[in-house]
Every structure is written in C-alpha cells, then in structure tokens.
XYZ file of C-alpha atoms in Angstrom:
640
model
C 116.680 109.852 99.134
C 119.721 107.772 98.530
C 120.970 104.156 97.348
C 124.433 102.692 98.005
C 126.669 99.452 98.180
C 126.424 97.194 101.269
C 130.161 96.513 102.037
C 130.921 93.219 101.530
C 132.330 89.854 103.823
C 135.067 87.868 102.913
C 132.895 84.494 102.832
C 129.436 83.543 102.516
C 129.419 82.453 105.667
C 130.798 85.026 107.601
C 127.992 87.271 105.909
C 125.512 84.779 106.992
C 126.809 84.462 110.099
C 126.432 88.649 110.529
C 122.666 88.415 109.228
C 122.558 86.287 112.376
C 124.381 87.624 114.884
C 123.377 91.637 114.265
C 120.091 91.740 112.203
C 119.747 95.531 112.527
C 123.415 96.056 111.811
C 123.121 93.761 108.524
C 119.594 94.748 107.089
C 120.078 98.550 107.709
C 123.445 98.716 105.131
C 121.177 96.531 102.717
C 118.318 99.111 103.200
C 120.787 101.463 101.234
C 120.135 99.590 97.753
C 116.613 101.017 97.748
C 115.344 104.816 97.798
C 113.761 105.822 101.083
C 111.289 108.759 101.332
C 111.575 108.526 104.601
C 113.790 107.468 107.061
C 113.020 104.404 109.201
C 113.563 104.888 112.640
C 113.601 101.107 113.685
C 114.957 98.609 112.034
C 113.059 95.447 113.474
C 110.291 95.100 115.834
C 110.280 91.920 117.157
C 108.111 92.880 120.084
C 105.310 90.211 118.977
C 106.896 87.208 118.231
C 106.414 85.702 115.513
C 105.320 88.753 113.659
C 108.439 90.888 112.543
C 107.484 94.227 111.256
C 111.187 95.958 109.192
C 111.999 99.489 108.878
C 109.492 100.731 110.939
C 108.599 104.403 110.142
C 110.291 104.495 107.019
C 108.244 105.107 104.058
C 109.424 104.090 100.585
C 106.976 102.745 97.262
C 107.861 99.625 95.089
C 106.695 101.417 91.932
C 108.948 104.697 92.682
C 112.133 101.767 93.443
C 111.226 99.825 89.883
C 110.443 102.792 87.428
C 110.964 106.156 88.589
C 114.085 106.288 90.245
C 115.551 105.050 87.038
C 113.846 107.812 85.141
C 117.316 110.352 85.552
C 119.572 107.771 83.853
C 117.604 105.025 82.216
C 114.865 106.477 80.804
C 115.498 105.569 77.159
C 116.728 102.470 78.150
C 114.681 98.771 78.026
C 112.643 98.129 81.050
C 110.055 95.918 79.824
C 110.602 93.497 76.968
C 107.037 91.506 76.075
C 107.135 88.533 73.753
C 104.217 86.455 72.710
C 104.921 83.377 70.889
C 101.217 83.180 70.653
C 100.545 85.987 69.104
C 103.476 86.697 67.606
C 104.030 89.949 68.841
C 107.014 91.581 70.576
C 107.157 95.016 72.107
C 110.346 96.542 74.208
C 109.000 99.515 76.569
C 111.567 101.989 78.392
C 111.856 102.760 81.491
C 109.916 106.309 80.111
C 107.180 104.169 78.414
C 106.839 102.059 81.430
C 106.247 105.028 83.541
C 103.838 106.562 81.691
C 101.748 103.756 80.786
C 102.156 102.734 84.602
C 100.934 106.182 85.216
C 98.403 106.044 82.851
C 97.026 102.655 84.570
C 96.871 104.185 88.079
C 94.933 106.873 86.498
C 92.709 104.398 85.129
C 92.312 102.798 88.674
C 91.944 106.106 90.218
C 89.144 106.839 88.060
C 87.346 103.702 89.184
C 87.569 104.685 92.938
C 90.315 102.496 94.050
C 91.785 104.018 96.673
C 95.006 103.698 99.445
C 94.891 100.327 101.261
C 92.227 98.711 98.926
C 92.352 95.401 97.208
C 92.413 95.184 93.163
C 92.154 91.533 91.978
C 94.130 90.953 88.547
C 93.329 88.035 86.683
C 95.397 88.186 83.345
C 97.537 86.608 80.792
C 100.640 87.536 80.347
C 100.463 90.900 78.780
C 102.004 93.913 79.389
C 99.013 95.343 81.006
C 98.983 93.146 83.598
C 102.423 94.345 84.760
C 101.187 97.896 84.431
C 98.389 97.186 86.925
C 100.476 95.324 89.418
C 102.974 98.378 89.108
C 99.973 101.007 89.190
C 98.730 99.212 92.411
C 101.389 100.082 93.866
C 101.563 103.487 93.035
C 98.840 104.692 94.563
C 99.016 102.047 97.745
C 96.080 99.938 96.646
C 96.988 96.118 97.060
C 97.138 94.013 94.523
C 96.230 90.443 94.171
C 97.276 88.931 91.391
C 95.519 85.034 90.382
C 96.929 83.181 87.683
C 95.266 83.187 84.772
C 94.351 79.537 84.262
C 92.461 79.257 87.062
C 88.676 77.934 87.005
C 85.805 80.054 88.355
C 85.447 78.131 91.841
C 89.064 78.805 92.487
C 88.973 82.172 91.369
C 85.169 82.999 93.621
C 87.188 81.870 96.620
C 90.481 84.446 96.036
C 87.459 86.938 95.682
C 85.922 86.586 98.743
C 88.937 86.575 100.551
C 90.308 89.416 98.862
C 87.350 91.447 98.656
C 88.671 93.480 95.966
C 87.032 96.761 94.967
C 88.311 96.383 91.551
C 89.291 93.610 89.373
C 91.507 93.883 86.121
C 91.545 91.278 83.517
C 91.552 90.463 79.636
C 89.410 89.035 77.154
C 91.412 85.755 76.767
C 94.963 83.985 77.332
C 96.555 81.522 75.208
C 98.227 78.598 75.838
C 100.042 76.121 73.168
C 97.652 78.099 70.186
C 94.877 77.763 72.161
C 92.594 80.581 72.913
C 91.313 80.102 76.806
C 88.472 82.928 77.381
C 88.513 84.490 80.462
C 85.853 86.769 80.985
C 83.160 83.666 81.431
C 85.450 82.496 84.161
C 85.510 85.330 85.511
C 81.842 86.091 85.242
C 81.097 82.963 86.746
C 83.250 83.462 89.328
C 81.605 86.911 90.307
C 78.184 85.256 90.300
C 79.467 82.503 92.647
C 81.118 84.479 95.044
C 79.421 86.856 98.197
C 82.196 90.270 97.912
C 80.999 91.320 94.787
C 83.472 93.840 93.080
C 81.877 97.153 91.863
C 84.030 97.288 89.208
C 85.904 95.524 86.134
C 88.632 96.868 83.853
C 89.192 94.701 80.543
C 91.582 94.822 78.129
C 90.466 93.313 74.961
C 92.973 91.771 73.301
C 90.779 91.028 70.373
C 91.446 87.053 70.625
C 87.647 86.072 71.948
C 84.405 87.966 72.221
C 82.937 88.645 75.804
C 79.757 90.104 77.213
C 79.930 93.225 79.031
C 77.678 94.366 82.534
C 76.688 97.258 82.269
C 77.612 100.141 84.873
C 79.936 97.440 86.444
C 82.677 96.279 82.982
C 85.061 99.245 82.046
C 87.147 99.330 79.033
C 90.730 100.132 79.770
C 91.463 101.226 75.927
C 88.985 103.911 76.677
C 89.894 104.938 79.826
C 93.922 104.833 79.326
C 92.975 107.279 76.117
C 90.980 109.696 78.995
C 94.056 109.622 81.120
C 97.419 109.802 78.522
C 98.768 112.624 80.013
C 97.620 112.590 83.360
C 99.888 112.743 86.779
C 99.220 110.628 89.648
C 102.075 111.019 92.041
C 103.826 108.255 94.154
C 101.637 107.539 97.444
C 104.844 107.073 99.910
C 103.595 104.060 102.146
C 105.057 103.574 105.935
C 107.195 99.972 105.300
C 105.189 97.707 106.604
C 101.979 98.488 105.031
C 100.764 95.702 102.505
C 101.724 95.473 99.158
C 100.062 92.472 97.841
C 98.617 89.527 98.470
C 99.057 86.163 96.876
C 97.416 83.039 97.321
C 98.698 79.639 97.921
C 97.682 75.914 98.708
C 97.529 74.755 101.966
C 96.726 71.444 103.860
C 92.749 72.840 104.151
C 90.640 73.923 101.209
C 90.643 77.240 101.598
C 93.707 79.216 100.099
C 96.136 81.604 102.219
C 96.314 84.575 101.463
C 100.348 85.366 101.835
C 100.286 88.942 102.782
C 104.016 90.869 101.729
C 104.682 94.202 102.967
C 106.277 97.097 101.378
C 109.654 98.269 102.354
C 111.121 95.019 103.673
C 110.424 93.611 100.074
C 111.887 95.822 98.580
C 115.083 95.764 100.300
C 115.023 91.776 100.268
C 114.309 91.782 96.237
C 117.300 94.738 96.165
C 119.918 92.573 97.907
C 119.169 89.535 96.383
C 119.283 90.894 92.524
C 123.000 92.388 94.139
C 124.084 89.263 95.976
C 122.555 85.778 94.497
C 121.256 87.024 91.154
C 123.997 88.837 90.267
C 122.202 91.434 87.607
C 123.267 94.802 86.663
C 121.843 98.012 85.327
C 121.114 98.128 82.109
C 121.733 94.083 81.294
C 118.527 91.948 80.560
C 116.581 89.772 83.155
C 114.492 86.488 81.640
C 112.251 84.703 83.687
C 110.202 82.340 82.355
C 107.393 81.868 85.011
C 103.944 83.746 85.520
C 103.070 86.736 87.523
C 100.255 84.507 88.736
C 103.145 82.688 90.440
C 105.586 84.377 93.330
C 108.190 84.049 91.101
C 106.720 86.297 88.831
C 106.411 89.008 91.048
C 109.230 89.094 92.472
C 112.336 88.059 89.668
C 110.034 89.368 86.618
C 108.190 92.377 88.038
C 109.993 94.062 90.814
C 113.194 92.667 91.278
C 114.862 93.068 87.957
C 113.116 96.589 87.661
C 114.639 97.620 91.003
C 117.753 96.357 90.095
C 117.924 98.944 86.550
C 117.476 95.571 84.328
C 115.295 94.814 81.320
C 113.121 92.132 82.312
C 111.349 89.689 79.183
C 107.649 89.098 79.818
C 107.003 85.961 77.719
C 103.601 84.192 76.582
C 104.281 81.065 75.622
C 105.434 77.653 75.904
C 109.109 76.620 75.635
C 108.015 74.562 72.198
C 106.437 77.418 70.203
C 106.954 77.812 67.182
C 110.132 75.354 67.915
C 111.970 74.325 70.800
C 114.856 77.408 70.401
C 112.353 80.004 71.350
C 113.714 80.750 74.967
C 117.562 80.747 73.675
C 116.337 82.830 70.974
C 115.382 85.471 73.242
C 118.313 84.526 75.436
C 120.119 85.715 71.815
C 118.425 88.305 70.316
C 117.850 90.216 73.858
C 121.363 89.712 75.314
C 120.242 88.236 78.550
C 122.731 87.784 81.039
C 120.679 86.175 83.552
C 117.827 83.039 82.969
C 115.190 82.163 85.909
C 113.423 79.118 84.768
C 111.870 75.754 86.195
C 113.505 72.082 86.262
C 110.130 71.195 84.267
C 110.835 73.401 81.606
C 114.083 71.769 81.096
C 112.928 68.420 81.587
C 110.403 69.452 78.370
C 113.617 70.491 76.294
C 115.354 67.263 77.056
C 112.801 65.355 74.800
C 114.096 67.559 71.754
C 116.602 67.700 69.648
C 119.668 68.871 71.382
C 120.896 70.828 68.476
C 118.460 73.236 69.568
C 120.548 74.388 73.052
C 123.212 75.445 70.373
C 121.518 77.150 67.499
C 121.865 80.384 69.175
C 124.330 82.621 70.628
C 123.893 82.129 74.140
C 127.614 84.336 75.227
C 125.632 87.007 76.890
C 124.170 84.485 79.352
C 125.920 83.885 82.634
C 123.644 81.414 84.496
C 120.984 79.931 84.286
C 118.364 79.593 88.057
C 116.152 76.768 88.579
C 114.168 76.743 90.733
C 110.326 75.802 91.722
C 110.549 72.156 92.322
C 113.649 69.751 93.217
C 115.875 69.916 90.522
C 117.298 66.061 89.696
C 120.696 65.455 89.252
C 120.497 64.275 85.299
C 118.423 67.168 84.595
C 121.003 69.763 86.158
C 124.195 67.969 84.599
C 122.404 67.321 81.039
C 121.500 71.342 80.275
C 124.686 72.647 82.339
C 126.948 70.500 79.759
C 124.488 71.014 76.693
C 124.387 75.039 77.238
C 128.187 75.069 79.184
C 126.908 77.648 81.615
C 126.770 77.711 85.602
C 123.572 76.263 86.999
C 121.966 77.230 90.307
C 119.608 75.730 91.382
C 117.337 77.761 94.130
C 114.730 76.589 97.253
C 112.219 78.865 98.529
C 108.221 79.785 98.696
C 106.188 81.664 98.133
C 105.611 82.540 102.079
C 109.152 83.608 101.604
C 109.532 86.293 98.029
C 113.254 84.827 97.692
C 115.290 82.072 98.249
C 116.207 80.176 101.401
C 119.190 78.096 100.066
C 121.242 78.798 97.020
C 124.665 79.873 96.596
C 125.286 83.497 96.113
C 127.917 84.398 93.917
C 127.642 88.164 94.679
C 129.266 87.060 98.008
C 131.622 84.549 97.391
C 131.745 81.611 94.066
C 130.702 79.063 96.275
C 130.617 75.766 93.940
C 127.165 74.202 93.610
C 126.886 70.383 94.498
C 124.462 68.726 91.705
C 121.284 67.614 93.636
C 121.481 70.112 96.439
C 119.472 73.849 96.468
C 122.659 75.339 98.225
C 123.485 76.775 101.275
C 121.098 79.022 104.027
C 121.319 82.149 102.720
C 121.766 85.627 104.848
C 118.768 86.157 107.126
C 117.558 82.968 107.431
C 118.265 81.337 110.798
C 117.835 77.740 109.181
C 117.622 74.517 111.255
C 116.839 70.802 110.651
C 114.890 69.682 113.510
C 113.221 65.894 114.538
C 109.427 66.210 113.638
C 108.973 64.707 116.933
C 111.217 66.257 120.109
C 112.056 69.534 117.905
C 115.512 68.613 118.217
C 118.608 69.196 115.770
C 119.353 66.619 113.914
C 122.934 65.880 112.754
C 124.677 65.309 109.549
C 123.098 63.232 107.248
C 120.320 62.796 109.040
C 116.712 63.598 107.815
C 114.626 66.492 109.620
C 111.862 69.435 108.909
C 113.870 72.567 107.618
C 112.615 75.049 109.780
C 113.594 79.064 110.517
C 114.175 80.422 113.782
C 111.596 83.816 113.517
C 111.979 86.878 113.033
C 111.593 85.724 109.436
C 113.922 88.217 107.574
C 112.527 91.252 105.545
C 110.705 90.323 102.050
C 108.580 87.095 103.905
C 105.104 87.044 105.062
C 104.096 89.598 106.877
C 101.081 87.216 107.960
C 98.058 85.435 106.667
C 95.705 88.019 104.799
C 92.719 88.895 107.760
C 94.053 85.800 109.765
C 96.953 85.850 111.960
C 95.625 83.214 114.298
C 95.861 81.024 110.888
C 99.422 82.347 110.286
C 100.366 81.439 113.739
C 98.335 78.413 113.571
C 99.867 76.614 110.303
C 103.781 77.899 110.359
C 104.648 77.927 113.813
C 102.975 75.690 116.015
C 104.150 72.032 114.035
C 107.495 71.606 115.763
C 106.856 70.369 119.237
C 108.016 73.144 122.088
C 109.646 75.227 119.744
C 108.453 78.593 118.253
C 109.954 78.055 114.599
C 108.592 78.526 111.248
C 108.082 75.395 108.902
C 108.610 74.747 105.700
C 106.928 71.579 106.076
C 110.028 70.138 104.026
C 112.231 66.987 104.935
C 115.562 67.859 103.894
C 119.087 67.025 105.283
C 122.402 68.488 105.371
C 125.862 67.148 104.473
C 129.106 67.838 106.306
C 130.184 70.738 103.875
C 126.817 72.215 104.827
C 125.064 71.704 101.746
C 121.311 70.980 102.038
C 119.114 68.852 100.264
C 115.769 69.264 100.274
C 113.515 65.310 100.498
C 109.364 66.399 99.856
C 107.108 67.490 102.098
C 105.566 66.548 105.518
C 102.258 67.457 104.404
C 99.950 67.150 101.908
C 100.574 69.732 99.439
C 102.000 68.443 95.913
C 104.470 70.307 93.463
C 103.334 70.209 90.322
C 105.448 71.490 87.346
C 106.447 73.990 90.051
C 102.664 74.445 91.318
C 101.908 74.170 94.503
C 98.339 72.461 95.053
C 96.728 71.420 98.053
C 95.738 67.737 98.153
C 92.296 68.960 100.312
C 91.527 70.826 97.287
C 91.261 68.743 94.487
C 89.289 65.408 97.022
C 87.071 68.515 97.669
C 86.251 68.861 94.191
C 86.207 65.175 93.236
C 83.335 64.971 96.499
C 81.767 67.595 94.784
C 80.511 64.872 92.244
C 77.248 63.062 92.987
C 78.651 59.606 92.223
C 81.859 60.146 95.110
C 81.453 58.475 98.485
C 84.744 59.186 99.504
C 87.978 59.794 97.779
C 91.634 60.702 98.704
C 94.345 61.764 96.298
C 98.173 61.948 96.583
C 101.309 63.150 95.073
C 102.914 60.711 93.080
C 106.491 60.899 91.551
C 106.820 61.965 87.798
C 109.777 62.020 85.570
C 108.282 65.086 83.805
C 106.875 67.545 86.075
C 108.212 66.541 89.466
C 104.980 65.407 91.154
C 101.350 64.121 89.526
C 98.332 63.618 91.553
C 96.341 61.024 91.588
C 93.067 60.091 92.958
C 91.405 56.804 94.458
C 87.614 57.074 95.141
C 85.210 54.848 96.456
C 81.283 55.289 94.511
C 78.247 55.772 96.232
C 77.178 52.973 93.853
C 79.947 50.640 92.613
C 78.044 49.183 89.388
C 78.713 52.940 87.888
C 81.986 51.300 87.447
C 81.833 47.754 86.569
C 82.978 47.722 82.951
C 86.126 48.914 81.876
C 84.091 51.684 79.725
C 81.854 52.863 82.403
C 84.926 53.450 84.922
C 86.715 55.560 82.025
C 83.892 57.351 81.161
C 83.085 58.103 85.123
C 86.786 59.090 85.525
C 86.610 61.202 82.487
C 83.999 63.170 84.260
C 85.980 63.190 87.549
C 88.946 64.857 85.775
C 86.491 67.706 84.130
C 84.863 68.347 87.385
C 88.376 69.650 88.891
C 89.116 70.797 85.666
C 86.099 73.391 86.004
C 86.582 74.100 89.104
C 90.233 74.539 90.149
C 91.932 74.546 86.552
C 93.599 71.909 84.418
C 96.784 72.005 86.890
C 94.853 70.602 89.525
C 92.912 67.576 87.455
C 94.691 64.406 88.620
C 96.565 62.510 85.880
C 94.419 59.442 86.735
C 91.476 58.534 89.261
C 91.129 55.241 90.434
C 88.091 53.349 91.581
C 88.161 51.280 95.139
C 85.561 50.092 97.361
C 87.415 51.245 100.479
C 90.344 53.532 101.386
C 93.175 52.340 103.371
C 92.390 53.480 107.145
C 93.916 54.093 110.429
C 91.777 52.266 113.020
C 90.670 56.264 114.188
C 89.814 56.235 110.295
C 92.851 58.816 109.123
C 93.414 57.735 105.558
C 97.064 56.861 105.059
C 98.061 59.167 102.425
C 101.828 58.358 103.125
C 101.327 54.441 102.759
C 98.973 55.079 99.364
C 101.921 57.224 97.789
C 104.808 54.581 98.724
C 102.327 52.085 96.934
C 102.230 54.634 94.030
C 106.201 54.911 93.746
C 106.445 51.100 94.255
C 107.988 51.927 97.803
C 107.809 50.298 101.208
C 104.368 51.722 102.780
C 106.240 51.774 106.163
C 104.521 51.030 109.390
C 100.831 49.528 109.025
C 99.999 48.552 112.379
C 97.221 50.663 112.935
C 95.525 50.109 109.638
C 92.166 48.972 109.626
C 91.951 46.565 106.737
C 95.233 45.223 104.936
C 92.680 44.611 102.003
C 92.085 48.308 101.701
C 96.048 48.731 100.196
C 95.990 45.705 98.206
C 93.085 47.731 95.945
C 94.719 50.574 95.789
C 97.651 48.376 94.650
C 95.288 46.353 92.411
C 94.260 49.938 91.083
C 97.394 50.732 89.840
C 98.536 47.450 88.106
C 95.134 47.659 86.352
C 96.114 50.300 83.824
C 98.728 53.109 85.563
C-alpha cells in the first residue's frame, strides 16, 4: 500500500487542461492519495462508451481509506464529532472509537446475513449510528443505500423495491425544530406497501418515541453491538469498480434513479478534491451542515473528510436551535477550518440578528462552501462581509459525488466572481451547447452545460439495474452528440467563469432538494377529487425554488367558496405530505377549470412558471385556449 502527493501545475488551467488532454496520466498520480490493496492495471476503460469503468483491477475499500489507514497515526485523534441541538447531546469519537464501533456495526450486519454485493437500506436521523452503518457497509462490500430520513412511506416503499435490500437499518425517531418525527411507522408502512420485502431490521432506539417490534424480522442493535464488542471483521478488498452505494434522486418520471457510485474511482475523486478544492488537512476539523440522506452528506461529511485525516461534525439540528449562533459555535468550540453549508441556510441567518455572525471566534475558519442551489449575489456578499471569510460557492449533483465548477485553491487562488459557481474543474470536459443543433455556443450566450463522457472517476457509474435508463436520460438530450446533461442552462463569460440559469427540465431545487415535478402531480392525482393537475417551480427568496400546484376537480362545486377551496387544498398538501414528505408538499395549490395546453395537449409548464415569476410566458402559438393562462393568472392574484 502507499499514498503520496500529486505534483502540482502552475495554473488551474493548465491542470485542467492535463485532466483533458492525458486522463490516465492525470488520474493515475491522483490515485496515489488513496491506499491501494491492489494495484490497478488499467486506468480507464472507455471501451463502452458512455460507461467509464477507473482503475480497473485495482482493489482498494472506502472504510479501510476513512478509518483504518489512519489508525498508525491518528488513532487518538477526533474523527467523528456528533452534535444534537435536539437532544442536547455531543459526543467526539476517535479515529480508534470509530473503528471499533464501525467494526462492531459490520459485525452486527454480518450477524444478520448481509453479505458481499448485497443491498442494506438505512433510513436514519442523524446519529452516529447511521455513519457507522454506512461505514460498516462498506467494510464488508455490502451496498448501502442511504434515504433521508424525512421521507414518507410511499417514497420510502419505492427506494425499497428498487433497492431490494436484504437489510434495513433505522431508528426509533428523528427530530426536527423540537419535534419528535417517528420513524418506525413510516417505515412499517412502507414495508407493508412495498413487493421486496427485507428479511431483516436493525433499530436503534434512541429512546425519543415508542415503536412496535415484528417479531423474527426487528433486531435490536444495542443488543447485538453488546454480542459483537470485541469482535474482528476484516476489510473485504473490493475490485474498483464494484458498487459502493446507491442513492436516489428525482427525475423527470415518477420513479426515482437509483445513482449507482463505484468504489475506487470515488475514492480517489473524494481524495483529490479534499487536497485540491477543499483544501483540508489531517488532523483539522471538517463541518458540513447537510444530511447523509443527501450526496453531500456522503461524500464531504462521511468519506471525504475521513479520507482526508479530518474530524468531521455530524450535526442534528436546525441553524436556529437553541439560538441562531449554534453553527459558529461549533465553528468555535471545534476549531473548524473548513464550513460546507447551503445558500438556504444562510438566507435563514440573514433574518437574525447579525450580532450573531460575531459572537464567536470564528479565526480557525478559512472558508466557508455553498453549495446545493444557486447562490444569489446579496446572499454571498452579505455573510462574506458579516463573517470576513472567503466564500466559494460550488455546482454539482448528485450524479456527479463532487463539484463540476468551483475554484480550487489547492491549485491556484483563483478569485471567485459573486454570482458565478466557478470554473470547470479537472476531469470534466465541460461544454455549453444549443439545446437544438448541439452546437457551442459563445460567450455570453445561454446553452445546456453538458460533459463530454468518459465522466471522470467519483460519477455515476450508471443507473442502479438500468443502464438503458442511464443511457436513456443523460446522454441522448443533445441532438447528434453523445454528451452527458446536466439539464442546466448556464452561460459563460469571457474570463471563463460560468453561471449556472435553472434547469431545462422539470425537476425543482428546493432548499437544496432536488424533487421531481412528476412526483408530487402524481401524488396530488392520487386524490379522488383531482382531474388533472400540473405543478411547477416557482422562484423564492428563501429557499431558492417553491412548488406550486394548479389542479382542475373532477367536480368544481368542491371548490366554490373560499372555505371549501382551503379546506380541499389543505387536504391536497397532506396527501403529498404522507406520501413523499413535507419537502415535497407544494407551498400552495391552486384551483382551475382547465390547464394551459399545447394544441397536442403538452401542458406548458414553462409558460405557467413565467406567469408565476410575473415573467413573459414566451411563445404561445400553439396553445390551445389563451383562457387557460389567464386562470392560472387569475389563480395567483386571488391570494399568492
């Protein structure tokens, strides 16, 4: 085995350039920041475009790269830091107490039958157990799919069938602003509703909400880890591009994509990105304030800090509770040196008092990455002046475990321009291309940011069980032209900055969460009293985008008084509520007798939105009744 330092370029773009120009050359000296079993023997096969499989024949292990590797001359050091403003607990694990309780986990696992290549589910709060079983996972070479934790039953079912886990680990309860959300009865539900039945459950009862247990199939984990404390369960070395995990996302369709990430490539991507855009160091402190439901939590609070020799903070809680200091507080009291956190989160602070960006000694702290949604020019310049630290801001997916534009200050300090993500970053063979002839568009002018395949180590490997899908949705929208969409407008400006517009589909960003506009009208047809419906994402000054809903009613008298229409959308909102999680419900539903049409009856989504954000709906010659927008627009002045 054996780590070492990639040498380094004189310029950001000279080393993107390289990425470009020799791949092999490039990725094989950043393979040297991770430990290799093995030796790979290939560094890319691209002999099935677009599927790019890295370090072929090496094997390596994400759990050995995060925790044991560290053991020689970290291990009394701080690996995991967990904080619960909820709870009000705090606990700080070393890299020793990590390993053994990730050890302890996998035993745990092992003891349940989960074996190499299978699928364990994890449906948790943000607890320090739900770290250990993503890290345990990948231990022993199961694959993990991890579903965040405030997701309804229906959602949840769907992950499960895809998935088809063998095991699934979860909790009694979350919490969330003080309140106590129960899980198991989600997940119960869940089970019951879904056709891959797992054989087993491991719970963790955090003693916040009682839960009924099935028998022979619900396993206590306090009672198991106590079976296994001193048990070993070695590293299972996995070849590089076997899978690691899977993690779902939103698409244009109902039914969720499973992103599947591989092993070694991931590990090298997560290793040179910690070096080169993140900047951390052994032995300084990480703080990311997302979820491990979310890809940023897996990869810049689970696995890249780890790799990387850094404390990373777990945190449960809002960035309100018990006041709005709570995140510089840790910032303080931990030393962080690097903060990961979302524009929304900021946008939250900027309501409060802005004594309390200063109450705290915030010296430790370098800079401070947002990322998750666009990040608005106020927003960036008021917390950059109020906190006087560098802010980057950061564009990427989860399709892609890292970013796609920043600026990387492990290369070069390449000045950030307020309002733009940065710059293409090494690997990615970016392009702006015209939606229509797949041409490049010039400066300043508006066009799909796209990659040129092979997508660099640390992306998709493909869709989970579906590569005709992967093929299908990332590679096929760009006319003539075998390149992977974002499905992002952006445009570039002559210093080769990009900025990134919204999306050419109809997924929304909401507070950072991606959700599938096919999703929640599914849900809101799901209710007897819904002809038809179509919802949108609509602008908002707090968490980016909102959606909102317009449905036409089987019967329109369920809505003819002002207090029958609330009432009915009341129920609307609950329905998605239950079954795709408060994220999803739409921040208001509106009632029209008809939805605006294309003459081949394709509901203008596009046009409604402009309406929504009082812009120009564009081109309406194909529309089948001009009446049809002056509801919607009706709708809106009505009580938006």
């Amino acid at each position: 085995m054996g780590s070492g330092d990639a040498p380094m370029a004189s310029s950001l773009k000279e080393f993107h350039a390289r990425s470009i120009a020799d791949r092999e050359g490039f990725w094989a000296e950043q393979a040297r920041l991770i430990d290799w079993e093995h030796p790979f023997g290939q560094v890319l096969d691209y002999s099935r475009p677009p599927f790019a499989r890295w370090f072929v024949g090496g094997r390596t292990n994400l759990c050995h790269n995060a925790v044991d590797r560290h053991l020689a001359a970290r291990r009394d050091a701080p690996a995991l830091i967990h904080v619960s403003s909820e709870t009000g607990t705090e606990r700080v694990y070393t890299f020793g107490e990590l390993h053994r309780e990730v050890v302890r986990m996998a035993a745990a696992m092992r003891a349940l039958g989960v074996r190499r290549g299978e699928r364990v589910l994890i449906y948790m709060p943000m607890i320090p157990e739900a770290a250990f079983a993503m890290l345990a996972c990948a231990r022993i070479g199961a694959i993990h799919s991890v579903v965040f934790g405030g997701f309804a039953s229906h959602s949840l079912a769907s992950r499960i069938d895809d998935a088809a886990p063998v095991l699934v680990v979860s909790a009694d309860a979350g919490s969330r602003a003080g309140k106590v959300i129960p899980y198991k009865p989600l997940l119960d539900a869940a089970i019951e509703l879904s056709r891959n039945k797992p054989a087993k459950v491991l719970m963790v009862d955090r003693g916040l909400a009682t839960f009924e247990r099935t028998a022979g199939r619900d396993h206590d984990y306090a009672e198991l880890r106590a079976r296994h404390l001193d048990e070993e369960v070695p590293v299972e070395w996995l070849e590089s591009n076997e899978v690691s995990y899977t993690l779902y996302t939103s698409g244009t369709t109902g039914t969720p994509k499973g992103v599947q990430r591989d092993v070694g490539g991931y590990a090298v991507a997560l290793a040179a990105s910690m070096k080169h855009i993140f900047c951390g160091n052994p032995g300084e402190t990480y703080f990311s304030t997302s979820d491990i439901g979310w890809v940023v939590g897996h990869s810049y609070i689970v696995y890249g800090p780890l790799i990387a020799g850094m404390a990373t903070i777990m945190y449960e809680g809002t960035p309100l509770r018990p006041d709005p200091g709570i995140l510089w507080q840790l910032v303080e009291k931990h030393r962080v040196t690097v903060m990961f956190s979302a524009p929304t989160a900021i946008r939250v602070l900027k309501k409060q008092d802005p004594s309390w960006l200063t109450r705290h000694d915030l010296s430790s702290l370098r800079t401070l990455f947002l990322a998750g949604e666009p990040l608005d020019e106020p927003t960036a310049r008021w917390i950059g002046d109020a906190l006087g630290k560098p802010i980057v801001d950061n564009y990427w997916q989860t399709e892609t475990g890292w970013p796609i534009l920043t600026v990387a200050h492990g290369i070069e300090k390449t000045p950030t321009r307020l309002g733009s993500p940065g710059m293409p970053m090494y690997g990615y063979d970016l392009r702006l291309l015209h939606e229509k002839t797949g041409d490049e568009v010039g400066v300043d002018e508006k066009g799909v940011v796209a990659i040129v395949p092979p997508l660099p180590p640390g992306c998709m490997q493909t869709v989970w069980g579906d590569d005709e899908r992967f093929v299908k949705t990332y590679f096929t929208s760009v006319p003539g032209k075998l390149v992977y969409s974002t499905f992002d407008w952006g445009i570039r400006d002559r210093d080769g900055y990009y900025f990134i517009l919204g999306r050419t589909d109809d997924v929304i960003n909401v507070a950072g969460h991606r959700l599938g506009t096919r999703e929640i009208e599914e849900s809101l047809s799901s209710h007897s009293a819904v002809a038809e419906c179509a919802v949108v994402g609509v602008a908002d000054a707090l968490k980016g985008q909102v959606a909102i809903g317009f449905v036409v009613l089987k019967d329109p008298a369920l809505a003819a008084t002002a207090e029958a229409a609330q009432a009915l959308e009341g129920e609307l909102m609950a329905t998605v509520d239950r079954q795709l999680g408060a994220v999803a419900r739409p921040s208001r539903v509106h009632f029209v007798s008809l939805l605006p049409k294309t003459r081949s009856g394709k509901v203008l989504r596009r046009s409604i939105q402009a309406i929504c954000e009082a812009r120009d709906p564009g081109d309406l010659t194909t529309i089948e009744d001009p009446s049809a927008l002056e509801q919607v627009r009706h709708a809106l002045g009505g009580g938006r």
